[in-house]
C-alpha positions as a printed Julia matrix, in Angstrom:
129×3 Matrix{Float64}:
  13.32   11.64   29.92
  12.74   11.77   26.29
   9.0    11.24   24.66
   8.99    9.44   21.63
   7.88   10.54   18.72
   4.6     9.18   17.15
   5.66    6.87   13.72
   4.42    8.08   10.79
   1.59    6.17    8.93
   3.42    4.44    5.81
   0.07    4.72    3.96
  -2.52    6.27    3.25
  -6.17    5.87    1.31
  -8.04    8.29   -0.56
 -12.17    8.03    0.41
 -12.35    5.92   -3.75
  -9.48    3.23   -2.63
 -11.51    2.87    0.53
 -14.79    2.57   -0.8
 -13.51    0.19   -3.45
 -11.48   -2.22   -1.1
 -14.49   -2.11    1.32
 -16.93   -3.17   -1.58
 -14.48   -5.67   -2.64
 -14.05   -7.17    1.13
 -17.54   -7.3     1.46
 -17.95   -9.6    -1.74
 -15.73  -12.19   -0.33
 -16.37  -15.77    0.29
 -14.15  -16.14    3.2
 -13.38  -13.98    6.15
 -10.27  -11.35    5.76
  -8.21   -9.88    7.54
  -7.22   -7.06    5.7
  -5.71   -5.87    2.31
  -1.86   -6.49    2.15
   0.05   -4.42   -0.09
   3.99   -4.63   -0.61
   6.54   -4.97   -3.64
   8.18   -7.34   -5.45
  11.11   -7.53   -8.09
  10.35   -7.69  -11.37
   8.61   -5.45  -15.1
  10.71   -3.56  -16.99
  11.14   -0.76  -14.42
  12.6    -3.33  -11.92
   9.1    -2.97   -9.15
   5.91   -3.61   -9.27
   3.55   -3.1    -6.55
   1.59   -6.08   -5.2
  -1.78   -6.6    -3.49
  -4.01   -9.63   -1.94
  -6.55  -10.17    0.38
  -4.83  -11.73    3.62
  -6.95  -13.66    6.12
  -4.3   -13.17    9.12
  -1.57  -10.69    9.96
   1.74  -11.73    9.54
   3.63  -10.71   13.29
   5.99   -8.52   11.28
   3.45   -6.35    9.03
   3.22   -3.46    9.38
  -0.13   -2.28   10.12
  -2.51    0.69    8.86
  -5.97    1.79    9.29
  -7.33    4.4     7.3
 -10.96    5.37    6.31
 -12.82    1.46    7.98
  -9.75   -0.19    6.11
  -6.84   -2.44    6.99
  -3.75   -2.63    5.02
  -1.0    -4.76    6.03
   1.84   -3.76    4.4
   5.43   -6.53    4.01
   7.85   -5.15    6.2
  10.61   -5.45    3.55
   8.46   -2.83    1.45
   7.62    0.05    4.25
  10.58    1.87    2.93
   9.35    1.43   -0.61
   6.0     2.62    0.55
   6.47    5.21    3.05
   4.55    8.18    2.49
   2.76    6.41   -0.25
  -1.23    7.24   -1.17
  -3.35    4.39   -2.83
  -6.42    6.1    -4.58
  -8.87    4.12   -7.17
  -9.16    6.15  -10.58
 -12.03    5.05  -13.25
 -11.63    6.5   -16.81
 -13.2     5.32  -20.47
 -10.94    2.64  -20.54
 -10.2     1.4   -17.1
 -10.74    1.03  -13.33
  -7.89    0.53  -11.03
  -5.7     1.5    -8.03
  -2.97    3.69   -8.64
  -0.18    4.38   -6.28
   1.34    7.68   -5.87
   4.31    7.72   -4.16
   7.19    9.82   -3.61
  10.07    7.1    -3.37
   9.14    6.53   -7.39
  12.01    7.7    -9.56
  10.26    5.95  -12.67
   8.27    4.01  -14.25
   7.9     2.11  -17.56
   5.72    3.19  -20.6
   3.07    0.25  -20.17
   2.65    1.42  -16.5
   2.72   -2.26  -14.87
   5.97   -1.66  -12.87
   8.4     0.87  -11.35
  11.36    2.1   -10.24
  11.26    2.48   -6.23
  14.29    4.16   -3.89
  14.09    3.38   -0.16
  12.6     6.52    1.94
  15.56    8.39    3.63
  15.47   10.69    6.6
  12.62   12.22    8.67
   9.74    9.32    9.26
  12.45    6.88    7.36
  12.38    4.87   10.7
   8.73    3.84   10.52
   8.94    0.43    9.31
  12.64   -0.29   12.31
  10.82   -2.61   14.64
């Protein structure tokens, strides 16, 4: 009888992006459920990423916790995002989340979208229900 094997977290958080969402959670007027996170068409690149508080779980998201924090993450972006860490950088200039993710191929010069490929082969099948 074959075992199966244990799916591969799509996301992860550095110990900044958690801090920040949980800060940001906390500040909220109305209860949430967690932090969804997906893609959408569109920038010059052809991606960008998206993000919004969500006060229920869709039956189809796919579901992460890392570090106290739960992302929900569209199922028709897990491929987009497998393997994909969300940190929170603060320079002079700005404060925001960056993505870095190893399905990006590019990305355009003012840094508001991407271009994504779909993961492919080992931990690909994460987001098959």
């Amino acid at each position: 009888m074959a075992t199966a094997r244990p799916r591969p977290q799509v996301m992860r958080l550095t110990d900044a992006a958690a801090d920040r969402i949980k800060e940001l959670m906390a500040k909220s007027e109305r209860p949430i459920a967690g932090l969804r996170v997906g893609v959408r068409n569109g920038g010059c690149a052809g991606m960008a990423y998206t993000m919004e508080y969500a006060e229920a779980a869709n039956p189809a998201d796919e579901v992460v916790e890392d570090k106290g924090v739960r992302i929900l993450i569209d199922p028709k972006a897990v491929l987009f995002l497998l393997g994909t860490e969300m940190d929170y950088k603060i320079d002079k200039l700005s404060a925001q989340f960056v993505f870095n993710n190893p399905n990006q191929t590019s990305a355009c010069g003012c840094g508001e979208s991407v271009q994504l490929t779909p993961a492919r082969g080992e931990g690909a099948e994460a987001g098959a229900h």
